[in-house]
mmCIF file of C-alpha atoms in Angstrom:
data_model
loop_
_atom_site.group_PDB
_atom_site.id
_atom_site.type_symbol
_atom_site.label_atom_id
_atom_site.label_comp_id
_atom_site.label_asym_id
_atom_site.label_seq_id
_atom_site.Cartn_x
_atom_site.Cartn_y
_atom_site.Cartn_z
ATOM 1 C CA MET G 8 0.000 0.000 0.000
ATOM 2 C CA ASN G 9 1.353 3.411 -0.905
ATOM 3 C CA ASN G 10 0.449 6.892 0.360
ATOM 4 C CA HIS G 11 -2.128 7.405 -2.398
ATOM 5 C CA ASP G 12 -3.939 4.173 -1.449
ATOM 6 C CA LEU G 13 -3.946 5.178 2.223
ATOM 7 C CA GLN G 14 -5.361 8.589 1.325
ATOM 8 C CA ASN G 15 -8.169 6.945 -0.648
ATOM 9 C CA ILE G 16 -9.100 4.723 2.297
ATOM 10 C CA VAL G 17 -9.106 7.693 4.671
ATOM 11 C CA LEU G 18 -11.096 9.849 2.242
ATOM 12 C CA ASP G 19 -13.705 7.095 1.924
ATOM 13 C CA GLN G 20 -14.224 7.403 5.691
ATOM 14 C CA VAL G 21 -14.467 11.190 5.467
ATOM 15 C CA GLU G 22 -17.136 10.849 2.778
ATOM 16 C CA LYS G 23 -19.091 8.547 5.127
ATOM 17 C CA GLY G 24 -19.195 11.399 7.654
ATOM 18 C CA CYS G 25 -16.296 10.491 9.908
ATOM 19 C CA THR G 26 -13.942 13.048 11.361
ATOM 20 C CA VAL G 27 -10.371 11.914 10.784
ATOM 21 C CA LEU G 28 -7.468 12.924 13.008
ATOM 22 C CA VAL G 29 -4.005 12.592 11.508
ATOM 23 C CA GLU G 30 -0.515 13.104 12.851
ATOM 24 C CA SER G 31 0.797 15.938 10.705
ATOM 25 C CA GLU G 32 -0.584 19.123 9.214
ATOM 26 C CA ARG G 33 1.081 18.215 5.930
ATOM 27 C CA PHE G 34 -0.897 14.966 5.656
ATOM 28 C CA ALA G 35 -4.088 16.755 6.698
ATOM 29 C CA GLN G 36 -3.559 19.333 3.958
ATOM 30 C CA GLN G 37 -2.955 16.603 1.361
ATOM 31 C CA LEU G 38 -6.210 14.925 2.370
ATOM 32 C CA ARG G 39 -8.171 18.176 2.281
ATOM 33 C CA SER G 40 -6.812 18.961 -1.174
ATOM 34 C CA ARG G 41 -7.630 15.478 -2.521
ATOM 35 C CA TYR G 42 -11.086 15.652 -0.933
ATOM 36 C CA ARG G 43 -11.737 18.940 -2.723
ATOM 37 C CA ASP G 44 -10.577 17.425 -6.017
ATOM 38 C CA ARG G 45 -12.838 14.397 -5.473
ATOM 39 C CA ARG G 46 -15.824 16.663 -4.857
ATOM 40 C CA ILE G 47 -15.165 18.666 -8.023
ATOM 41 C CA ASP G 48 -14.592 15.501 -10.098
ATOM 42 C CA SER G 49 -17.945 14.122 -8.937
ATOM 43 C CA GLY G 50 -19.718 17.314 -10.031
ATOM 44 C CA ASP G 51 -20.206 18.740 -6.540
ATOM 45 C CA MET G 52 -18.980 22.097 -5.345
ATOM 46 C CA GLY G 53 -15.411 22.032 -4.075
ATOM 47 C CA TRP G 54 -15.892 24.473 -1.246
ATOM 48 C CA GLU G 55 -16.913 21.919 1.390
ATOM 49 C CA MET G 56 -14.015 21.220 3.763
ATOM 50 C CA ALA G 57 -13.058 17.666 4.648
ATOM 51 C CA ALA G 58 -13.375 16.786 8.334
ATOM 52 C CA VAL G 59 -9.633 16.136 8.582
ATOM 53 C CA SER G 60 -7.418 17.665 11.227
ATOM 54 C CA THR G 61 -4.428 17.057 13.428
ATOM 55 C CA PHE G 62 -5.270 16.061 16.972
ATOM 56 C CA ASN G 63 -3.821 19.306 18.340
ATOM 57 C CA ASP G 64 -5.923 21.467 16.007
ATOM 58 C CA TRP G 65 -9.044 19.412 16.705
ATOM 59 C CA ALA G 66 -8.475 19.614 20.470
ATOM 60 C CA ALA G 67 -7.955 23.390 20.344
ATOM 61 C CA ARG G 68 -11.181 23.869 18.345
ATOM 62 C CA MET G 69 -13.075 21.495 20.622
ATOM 63 C CA TRP G 70 -11.915 23.422 23.692
ATOM 64 C CA GLU G 71 -12.917 26.759 22.145
ATOM 65 C CA GLU G 72 -16.391 25.430 21.337
ATOM 66 C CA LEU G 73 -16.878 24.577 25.014
ATOM 67 C CA TRP G 74 -16.638 28.273 25.933
ATOM 68 C CA PRO G 75 -14.076 27.487 28.609
ATOM 69 C CA GLU G 76 -13.249 29.671 31.575
ATOM 70 C CA THR G 77 -9.592 28.776 31.163
ATOM 71 C CA ARG G 78 -7.409 28.820 28.082
ATOM 72 C CA PRO G 79 -4.128 27.233 26.989
ATOM 73 C CA ALA G 80 -1.297 29.637 27.767
ATOM 74 C CA PRO G 81 0.563 30.995 24.719
ATOM 75 C CA VAL G 82 4.266 30.203 24.627
ATOM 76 C CA PHE G 83 5.555 33.698 25.426
ATOM 77 C CA ILE G 84 3.243 34.057 28.406
ATOM 78 C CA ARG G 85 4.411 30.640 29.664
ATOM 79 C CA TRP G 86 8.028 31.654 29.278
ATOM 80 C CA HIS G 87 7.449 34.980 31.009
ATOM 81 C CA LEU G 88 5.658 33.323 33.930
ATOM 82 C CA LEU G 89 8.329 30.643 34.146
ATOM 83 C CA HIS G 90 11.034 33.311 34.192
ATOM 84 C CA GLU G 91 9.213 35.148 36.980
ATOM 85 C CA SER G 92 8.717 31.886 38.885
ATOM 86 C CA ILE G 93 12.435 31.105 38.592
ATOM 87 C CA ARG G 94 13.292 34.587 39.859
ATOM 88 C CA TYR G 95 11.018 33.883 42.832
ATOM 89 C CA MET G 96 12.552 30.414 43.358
ATOM 90 C CA PRO G 97 16.165 30.538 42.108
ATOM 91 C CA PRO G 98 17.560 27.284 40.757
ATOM 92 C CA PRO G 99 20.235 25.264 42.528
ATOM 93 C CA GLU G 100 23.849 25.852 41.517
ATOM 94 C CA PRO G 101 25.230 25.776 38.823
ATOM 95 C CA LEU G 102 22.000 26.598 36.935
ATOM 96 C CA VAL G 103 21.277 30.195 35.989
ATOM 97 C CA CYS G 104 17.988 31.796 35.049
ATOM 98 C CA ASP G 105 18.293 32.251 31.296
ATOM 99 C CA ILE G 106 16.198 31.497 28.233
ATOM 100 C CA HIS G 107 17.724 28.030 27.910
ATOM 101 C CA LEU G 108 16.611 27.061 31.403
ATOM 102 C CA VAL G 109 13.141 28.502 30.787
ATOM 103 C CA THR G 110 12.640 26.618 27.509
ATOM 104 C CA ASP G 111 14.090 23.398 28.934
ATOM 105 C CA LEU G 112 11.736 23.584 31.914
ATOM 106 C CA ASP G 113 8.754 24.311 29.672
ATOM 107 C CA GLY G 114 9.684 21.276 27.568
ATOM 108 C CA SER G 115 10.102 19.149 30.686
ATOM 109 C CA PHE G 116 6.687 20.183 32.001
ATOM 110 C CA GLU G 117 5.172 19.514 28.572
ATOM 111 C CA SER G 118 6.630 16.001 28.475
ATOM 112 C CA CYS G 119 5.346 15.194 31.959
ATOM 113 C CA LEU G 120 1.854 16.468 31.195
ATOM 114 C CA ARG G 121 1.607 14.690 27.834
ATOM 115 C CA TYR G 122 2.380 11.380 29.529
ATOM 116 C CA GLY G 123 -0.048 11.968 32.387
ATOM 117 C CA LEU G 124 2.589 12.738 35.013
ATOM 118 C CA ASP G 125 2.115 15.500 37.571
ATOM 119 C CA PRO G 126 5.286 17.648 37.375
ATOM 120 C CA GLY G 127 4.723 18.762 40.979
ATOM 121 C CA ARG G 128 4.645 15.319 42.574
ATOM 122 C CA GLY G 129 6.662 12.173 42.879
ATOM 123 C CA GLY G 130 8.757 10.070 45.166
ATOM 124 C CA ALA G 131 11.985 11.000 46.856
ATOM 125 C CA ALA G 132 14.352 12.715 44.449
ATOM 126 C CA ASN G 133 17.510 14.753 44.231
ATOM 127 C CA ARG G 134 17.691 18.493 44.934
ATOM 128 C CA LEU G 135 17.235 19.506 41.273
ATOM 129 C CA VAL G 136 14.089 17.414 40.814
ATOM 130 C CA GLU G 137 12.662 18.680 44.106
ATOM 131 C CA TRP G 138 13.308 22.265 42.952
ATOM 132 C CA ARG G 139 11.630 21.587 39.604
ATOM 133 C CA ARG G 140 8.588 20.123 41.365
ATOM 134 C CA SER G 141 8.301 23.146 43.642
ATOM 135 C CA LEU G 142 8.792 25.462 40.687
ATOM 136 C CA TRP G 143 5.992 23.692 38.810
ATOM 137 C CA ASN G 144 3.599 24.374 41.677
ATOM 138 C CA VAL G 145 4.505 28.086 41.683
ATOM 139 C CA PHE G 146 4.273 28.247 37.880
ATOM 140 C CA GLU G 147 0.939 26.387 37.773
ATOM 141 C CA GLN G 148 -0.467 28.789 40.373
ATOM 142 C CA ALA G 149 0.679 31.774 38.271
ATOM 143 C CA LEU G 150 -1.046 30.276 35.214
ATOM 144 C CA SER G 151 -4.196 29.573 37.201
ATOM 145 C CA GLU G 152 -4.393 33.177 38.464
ATOM 146 C CA LEU G 153 -4.614 34.257 34.818
ATOM 147 C CA ASN G 154 -7.179 31.523 33.973
ATOM 148 C CA LEU G 155 -4.562 29.733 31.880
ATOM 149 C CA PHE G 156 -3.156 26.224 31.803
ATOM 150 C CA HIS G 157 -0.217 24.556 30.065
ATOM 151 C CA PRO G 158 -1.340 23.526 26.542
ATOM 152 C CA ALA G 159 -0.002 20.017 27.112
ATOM 153 C CA SER G 160 -2.922 19.613 29.562
ATOM 154 C CA LEU G 161 -5.487 20.251 26.831
ATOM 155 C CA ALA G 162 -6.200 16.574 26.111
ATOM 156 C CA ARG G 163 -6.666 15.880 29.829
ATOM 157 C CA ASN G 164 -8.987 18.884 30.180
ATOM 158 C CA ILE G 165 -11.095 17.775 27.205
ATOM 159 C CA ALA G 166 -11.272 14.240 28.605
ATOM 160 C CA GLN G 167 -12.530 15.684 31.896
ATOM 161 C CA LYS G 168 -15.254 17.651 30.079
ATOM 162 C CA VAL G 169 -16.266 14.546 28.104
ATOM 163 C CA ARG G 170 -16.579 12.597 31.371
ATOM 164 C CA GLU G 171 -18.774 15.396 32.751
ATOM 165 C CA PHE G 172 -20.822 15.703 29.544
ATOM 166 C CA PRO G 173 -20.647 12.417 27.556
ATOM 167 C CA GLY G 174 -22.692 13.832 24.661
ATOM 168 C CA LEU G 175 -19.904 16.230 23.667
ATOM 169 C CA ILE G 176 -18.357 13.685 21.337
ATOM 170 C CA ALA G 177 -20.703 11.770 19.134
ATOM 171 C CA ARG G 178 -20.281 10.026 15.819
ATOM 172 C CA ARG G 179 -21.963 11.982 13.034
#
């Protein structure tokens, strides 16, 4: 099976009314373009968009449609709040508060959240890990005061809403 065959199989599902989530924006764009071509070739109008998206884009749209009280924090706001949190809780030696530390910490928090780990908890650890955990709690509080959350928590937040309101996600 080649890419073209896979696209045809996926597009058949889209035409049946399914929403398809794919890994990359590039693949999503290829599918949307081929869907448009299929519609035109069959004599229909080509303006109808295929229900194809990346998971991240779908999740962001889903969250927006829920009219949430909280929002995913944009990257520069996260970095600013992290920088301020680090200034409040200086890192252990030999670390210094610079952009590299801020981006590394943001990436570390993102990885923890994506895999369902609480960056502020855990068993006994070394001084650096204990500092990072404490920093997370300060950072998360700063986000919360602005009605923001780390975007890596978006899937968890949507799952919580779906548990509260099971009818949110339904097959068309």
